[in-house]
GROMACS .gro file of C-alpha atoms in nm:
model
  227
    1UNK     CA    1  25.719  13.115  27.389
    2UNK     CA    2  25.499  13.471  27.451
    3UNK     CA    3  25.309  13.325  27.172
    4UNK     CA    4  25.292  12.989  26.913
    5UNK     CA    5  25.073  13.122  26.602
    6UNK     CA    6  25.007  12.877  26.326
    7UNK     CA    7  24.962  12.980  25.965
    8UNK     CA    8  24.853  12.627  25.963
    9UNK     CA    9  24.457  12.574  25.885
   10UNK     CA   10  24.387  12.242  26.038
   11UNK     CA   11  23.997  12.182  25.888
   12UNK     CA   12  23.992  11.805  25.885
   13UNK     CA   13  24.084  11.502  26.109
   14UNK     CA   14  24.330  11.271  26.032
   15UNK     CA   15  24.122  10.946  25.932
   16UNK     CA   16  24.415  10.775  25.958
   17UNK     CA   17  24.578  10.913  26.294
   18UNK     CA   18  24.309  10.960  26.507
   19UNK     CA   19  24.494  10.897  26.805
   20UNK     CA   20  24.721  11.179  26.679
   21UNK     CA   21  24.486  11.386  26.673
   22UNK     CA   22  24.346  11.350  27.009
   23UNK     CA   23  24.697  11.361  27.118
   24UNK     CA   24  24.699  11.757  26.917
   25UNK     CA   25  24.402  11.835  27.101
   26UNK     CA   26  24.437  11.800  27.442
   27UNK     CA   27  24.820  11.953  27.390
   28UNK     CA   28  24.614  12.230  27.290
   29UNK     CA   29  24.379  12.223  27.567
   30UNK     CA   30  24.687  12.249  27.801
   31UNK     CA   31  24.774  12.596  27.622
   32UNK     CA   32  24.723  12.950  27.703
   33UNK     CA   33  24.962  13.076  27.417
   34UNK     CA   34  24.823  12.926  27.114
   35UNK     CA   35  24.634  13.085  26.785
   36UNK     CA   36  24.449  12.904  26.499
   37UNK     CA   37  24.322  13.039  26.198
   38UNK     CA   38  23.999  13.062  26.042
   39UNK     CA   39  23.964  13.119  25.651
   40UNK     CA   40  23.715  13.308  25.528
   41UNK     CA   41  23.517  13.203  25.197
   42UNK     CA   42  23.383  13.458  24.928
   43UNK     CA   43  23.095  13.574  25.041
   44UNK     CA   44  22.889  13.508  24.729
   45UNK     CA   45  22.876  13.144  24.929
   46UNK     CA   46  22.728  13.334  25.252
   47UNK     CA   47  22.347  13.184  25.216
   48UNK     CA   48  22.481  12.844  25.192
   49UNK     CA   49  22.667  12.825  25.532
   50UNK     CA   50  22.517  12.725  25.850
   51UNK     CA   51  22.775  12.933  26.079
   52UNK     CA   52  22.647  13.256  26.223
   53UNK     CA   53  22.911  13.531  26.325
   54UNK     CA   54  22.777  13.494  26.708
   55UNK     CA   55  22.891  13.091  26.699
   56UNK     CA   56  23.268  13.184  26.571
   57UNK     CA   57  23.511  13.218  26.908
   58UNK     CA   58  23.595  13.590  26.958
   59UNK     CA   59  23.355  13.761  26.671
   60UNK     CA   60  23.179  14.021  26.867
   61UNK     CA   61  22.896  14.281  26.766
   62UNK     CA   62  23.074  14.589  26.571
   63UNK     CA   63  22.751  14.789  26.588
   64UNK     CA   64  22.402  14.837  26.726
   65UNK     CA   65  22.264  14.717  26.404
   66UNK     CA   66  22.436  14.365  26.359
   67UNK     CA   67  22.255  14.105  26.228
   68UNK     CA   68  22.181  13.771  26.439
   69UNK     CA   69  22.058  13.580  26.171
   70UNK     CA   70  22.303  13.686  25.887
   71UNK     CA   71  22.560  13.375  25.798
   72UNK     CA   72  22.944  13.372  25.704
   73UNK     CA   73  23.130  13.145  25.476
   74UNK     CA   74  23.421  13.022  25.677
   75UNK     CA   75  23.620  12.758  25.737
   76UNK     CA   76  23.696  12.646  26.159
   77UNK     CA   77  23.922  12.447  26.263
   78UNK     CA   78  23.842  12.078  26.354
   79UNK     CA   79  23.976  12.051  26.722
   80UNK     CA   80  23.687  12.087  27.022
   81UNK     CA   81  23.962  12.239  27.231
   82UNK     CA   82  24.103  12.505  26.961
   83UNK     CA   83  23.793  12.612  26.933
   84UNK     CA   84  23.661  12.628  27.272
   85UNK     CA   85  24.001  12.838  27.377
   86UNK     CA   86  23.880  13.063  27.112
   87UNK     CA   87  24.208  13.250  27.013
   88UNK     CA   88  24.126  13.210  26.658
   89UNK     CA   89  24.171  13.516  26.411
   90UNK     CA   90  24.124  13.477  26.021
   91UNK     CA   91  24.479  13.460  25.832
   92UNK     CA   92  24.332  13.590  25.454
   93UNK     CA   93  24.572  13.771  25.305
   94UNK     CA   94  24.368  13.996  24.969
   95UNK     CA   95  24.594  14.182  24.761
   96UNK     CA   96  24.504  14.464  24.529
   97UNK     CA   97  24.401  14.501  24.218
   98UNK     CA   98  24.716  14.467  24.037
   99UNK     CA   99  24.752  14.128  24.231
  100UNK     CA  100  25.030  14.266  24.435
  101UNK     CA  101  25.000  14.237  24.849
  102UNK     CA  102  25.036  14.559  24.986
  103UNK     CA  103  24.820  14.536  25.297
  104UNK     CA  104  24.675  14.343  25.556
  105UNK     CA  105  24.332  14.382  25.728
  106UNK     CA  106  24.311  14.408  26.087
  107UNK     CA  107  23.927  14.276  26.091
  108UNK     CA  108  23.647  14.218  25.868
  109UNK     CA  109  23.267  14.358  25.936
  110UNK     CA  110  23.041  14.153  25.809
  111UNK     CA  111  22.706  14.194  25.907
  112UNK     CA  112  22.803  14.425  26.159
  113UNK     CA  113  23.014  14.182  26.344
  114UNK     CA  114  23.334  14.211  26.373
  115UNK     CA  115  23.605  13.936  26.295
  116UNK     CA  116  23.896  14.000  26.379
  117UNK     CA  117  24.291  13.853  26.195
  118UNK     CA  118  24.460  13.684  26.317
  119UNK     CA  119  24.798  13.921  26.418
  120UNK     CA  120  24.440  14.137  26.535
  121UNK     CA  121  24.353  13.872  26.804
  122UNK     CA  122  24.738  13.804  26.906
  123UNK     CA  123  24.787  14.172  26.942
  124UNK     CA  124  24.478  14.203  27.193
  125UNK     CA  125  24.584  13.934  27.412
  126UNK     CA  126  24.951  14.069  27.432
  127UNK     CA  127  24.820  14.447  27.510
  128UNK     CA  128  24.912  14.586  27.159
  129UNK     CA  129  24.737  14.909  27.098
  130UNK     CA  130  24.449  14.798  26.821
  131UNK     CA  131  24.523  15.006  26.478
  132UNK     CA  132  24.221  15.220  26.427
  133UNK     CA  133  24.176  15.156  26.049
  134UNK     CA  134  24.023  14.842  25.944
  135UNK     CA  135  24.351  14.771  25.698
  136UNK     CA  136  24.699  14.846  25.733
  137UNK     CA  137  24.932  14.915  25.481
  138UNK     CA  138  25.252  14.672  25.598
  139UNK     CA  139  25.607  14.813  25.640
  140UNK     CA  140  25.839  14.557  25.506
  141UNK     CA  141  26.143  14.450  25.647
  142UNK     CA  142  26.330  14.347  25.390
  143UNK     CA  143  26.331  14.074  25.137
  144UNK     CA  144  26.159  13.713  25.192
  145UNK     CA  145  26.362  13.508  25.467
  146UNK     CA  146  26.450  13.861  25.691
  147UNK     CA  147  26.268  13.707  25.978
  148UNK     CA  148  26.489  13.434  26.183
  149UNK     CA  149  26.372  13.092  26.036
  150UNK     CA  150  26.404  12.734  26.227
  151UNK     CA  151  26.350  12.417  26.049
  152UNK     CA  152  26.046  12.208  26.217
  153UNK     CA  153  26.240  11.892  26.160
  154UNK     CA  154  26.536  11.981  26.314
  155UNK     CA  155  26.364  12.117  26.624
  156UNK     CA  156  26.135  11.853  26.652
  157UNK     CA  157  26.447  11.574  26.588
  158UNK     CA  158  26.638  11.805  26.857
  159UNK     CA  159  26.348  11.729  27.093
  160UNK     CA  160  26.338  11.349  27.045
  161UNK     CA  161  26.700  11.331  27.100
  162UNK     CA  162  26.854  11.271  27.444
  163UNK     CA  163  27.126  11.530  27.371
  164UNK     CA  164  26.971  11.798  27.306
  165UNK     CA  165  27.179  12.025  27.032
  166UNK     CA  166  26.947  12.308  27.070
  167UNK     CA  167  26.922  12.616  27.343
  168UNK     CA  168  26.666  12.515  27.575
  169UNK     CA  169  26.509  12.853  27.589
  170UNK     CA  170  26.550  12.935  27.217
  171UNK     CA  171  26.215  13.066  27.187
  172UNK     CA  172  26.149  13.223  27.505
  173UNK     CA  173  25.957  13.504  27.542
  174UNK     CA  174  25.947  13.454  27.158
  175UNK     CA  175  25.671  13.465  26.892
  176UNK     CA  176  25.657  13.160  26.700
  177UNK     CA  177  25.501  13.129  26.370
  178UNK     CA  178  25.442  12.833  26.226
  179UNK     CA  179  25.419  12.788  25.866
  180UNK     CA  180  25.556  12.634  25.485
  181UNK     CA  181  25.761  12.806  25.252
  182UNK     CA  182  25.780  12.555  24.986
  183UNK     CA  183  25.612  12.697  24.640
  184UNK     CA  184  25.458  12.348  24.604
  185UNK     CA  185  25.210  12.397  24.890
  186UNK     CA  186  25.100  12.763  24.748
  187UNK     CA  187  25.097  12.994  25.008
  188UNK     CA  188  25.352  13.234  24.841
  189UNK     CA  189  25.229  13.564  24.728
  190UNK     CA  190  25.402  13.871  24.503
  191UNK     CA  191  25.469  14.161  24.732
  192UNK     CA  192  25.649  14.510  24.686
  193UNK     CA  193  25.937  14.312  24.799
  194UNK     CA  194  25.943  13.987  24.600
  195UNK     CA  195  25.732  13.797  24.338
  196UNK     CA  196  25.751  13.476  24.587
  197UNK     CA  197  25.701  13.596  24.937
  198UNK     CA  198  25.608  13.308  25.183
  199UNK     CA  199  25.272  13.389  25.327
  200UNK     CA  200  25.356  13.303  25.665
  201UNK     CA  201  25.624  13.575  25.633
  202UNK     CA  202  25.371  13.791  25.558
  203UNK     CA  203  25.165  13.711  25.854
  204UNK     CA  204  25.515  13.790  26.067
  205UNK     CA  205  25.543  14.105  25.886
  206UNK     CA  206  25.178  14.196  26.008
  207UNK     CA  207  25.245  14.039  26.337
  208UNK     CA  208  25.560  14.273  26.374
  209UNK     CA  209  25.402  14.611  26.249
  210UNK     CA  210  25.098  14.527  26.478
  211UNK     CA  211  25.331  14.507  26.805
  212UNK     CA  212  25.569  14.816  26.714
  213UNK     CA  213  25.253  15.022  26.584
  214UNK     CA  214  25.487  15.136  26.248
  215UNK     CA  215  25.270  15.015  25.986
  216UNK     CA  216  25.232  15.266  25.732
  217UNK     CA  217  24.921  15.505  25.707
  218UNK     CA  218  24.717  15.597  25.479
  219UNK     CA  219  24.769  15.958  25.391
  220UNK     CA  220  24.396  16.143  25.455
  221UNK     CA  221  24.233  16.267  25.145
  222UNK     CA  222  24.144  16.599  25.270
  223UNK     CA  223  24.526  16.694  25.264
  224UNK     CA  224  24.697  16.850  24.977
  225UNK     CA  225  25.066  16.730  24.918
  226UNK     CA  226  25.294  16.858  24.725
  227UNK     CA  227  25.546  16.627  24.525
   0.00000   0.00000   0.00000
């Protein structure tokens, strides 16, 4: 695959796999394709963190006046080695005020440093052009399920098995997302196009407007329209 990007948060080790778990990580380590997310908290909880901006992979200074000492409420991933190949990007998704997901930000400056989403830090590896506003309002493709969706079990039963079923290159050159869309595990969200739209579709939708540059603008205040 061009890329494997998991809508996946893994925060905590497996008590009872560890061995599992080390396995994860150094299949990780082995990677040069692979992108984690971070989750960042409300930042009422700022002074009670510990993690400065400057110790987060890929968070860089935004301006002259960012603050060393300020800290952010996030949430990193467990694994030594997704964190030392730093292609982490936060995967928050904040809809407006009616409740109703609209947009999606390409970075957040907090303090004056800059941390970037996720589709933000896939997009800079790949040689996407950056969008120059800090949010984006997304241009839907359709309903939920538009994207091309592969069950994990079956792929990972197709891998196991000594005939395989599956194309060997079936994601090739490919952008893999990996992600739930069951309601039970609460990462659905009501967009424009649906009251239950799986969040990890929404990250693909971001993902997708990010690499074709057609995500919807803003219109500038200054100009008049007529209706």
């Amino acid at each position: 695959p061009k890329a494997i990007v998991f809508d996946i948060l893994f925060s905590d080790p497996d008590i009872y796999n560890p061995d599992s778990d080390a396995y994860f990580d150094s299949a990780v380590a082995a990677t040069n394709n692979t992108y984690f997310p971070l989750l960042r908290l409300d930042p009422s909880s700022d002074p009670l963190s510990l993690v400065k901006p400057a110790m987060i992979p890929g968070v860089v200074p935004l301006r002259n006046d960012a603050q060393p000492e300020a800290t952010v409420a996030v949430v990193l991933p467990h694994f030594p080695a997704i964190l030392k190949n730093g292609r982490l990007g936060l995967h928050n998704i904040y809809p407006d005020a009616d409740g109703i997901v609209r947009q999606y930000i390409v970075y957040r400056d907090d303090f004056g440093w800059k941390l970037p989403s996720l589709p933000d830090r896939v997009a800079r590896d790949l040689g996407w052009p950056e969008p120059a506003a800090q949010r984006v309002l997304l241009n839907w493709r359709g309903p939920p399920f538009s994207y091309r969706y592969v069950n994990f079990y079956d792929v990972f039963m197709d891998l196991g098995s000594k005939e395989k079923k599956r194309p060997q290159d079936e994601f090739k050159n490919k952008i893999v997302i990996i992600g739930s869309t069951a309601p039970s595990l609460f990462d659905i969200k009501p967009t424009p196009m649906s009251q239950m739209h799986p969040g990890v579709e929404i990250l693909a939708t971001a993902i997708d407007n990010f690499k074709h540059s057609d995500y919807l603008r803003f219109p500038e205040a200054s100009v008049a329209y007529l209706v």
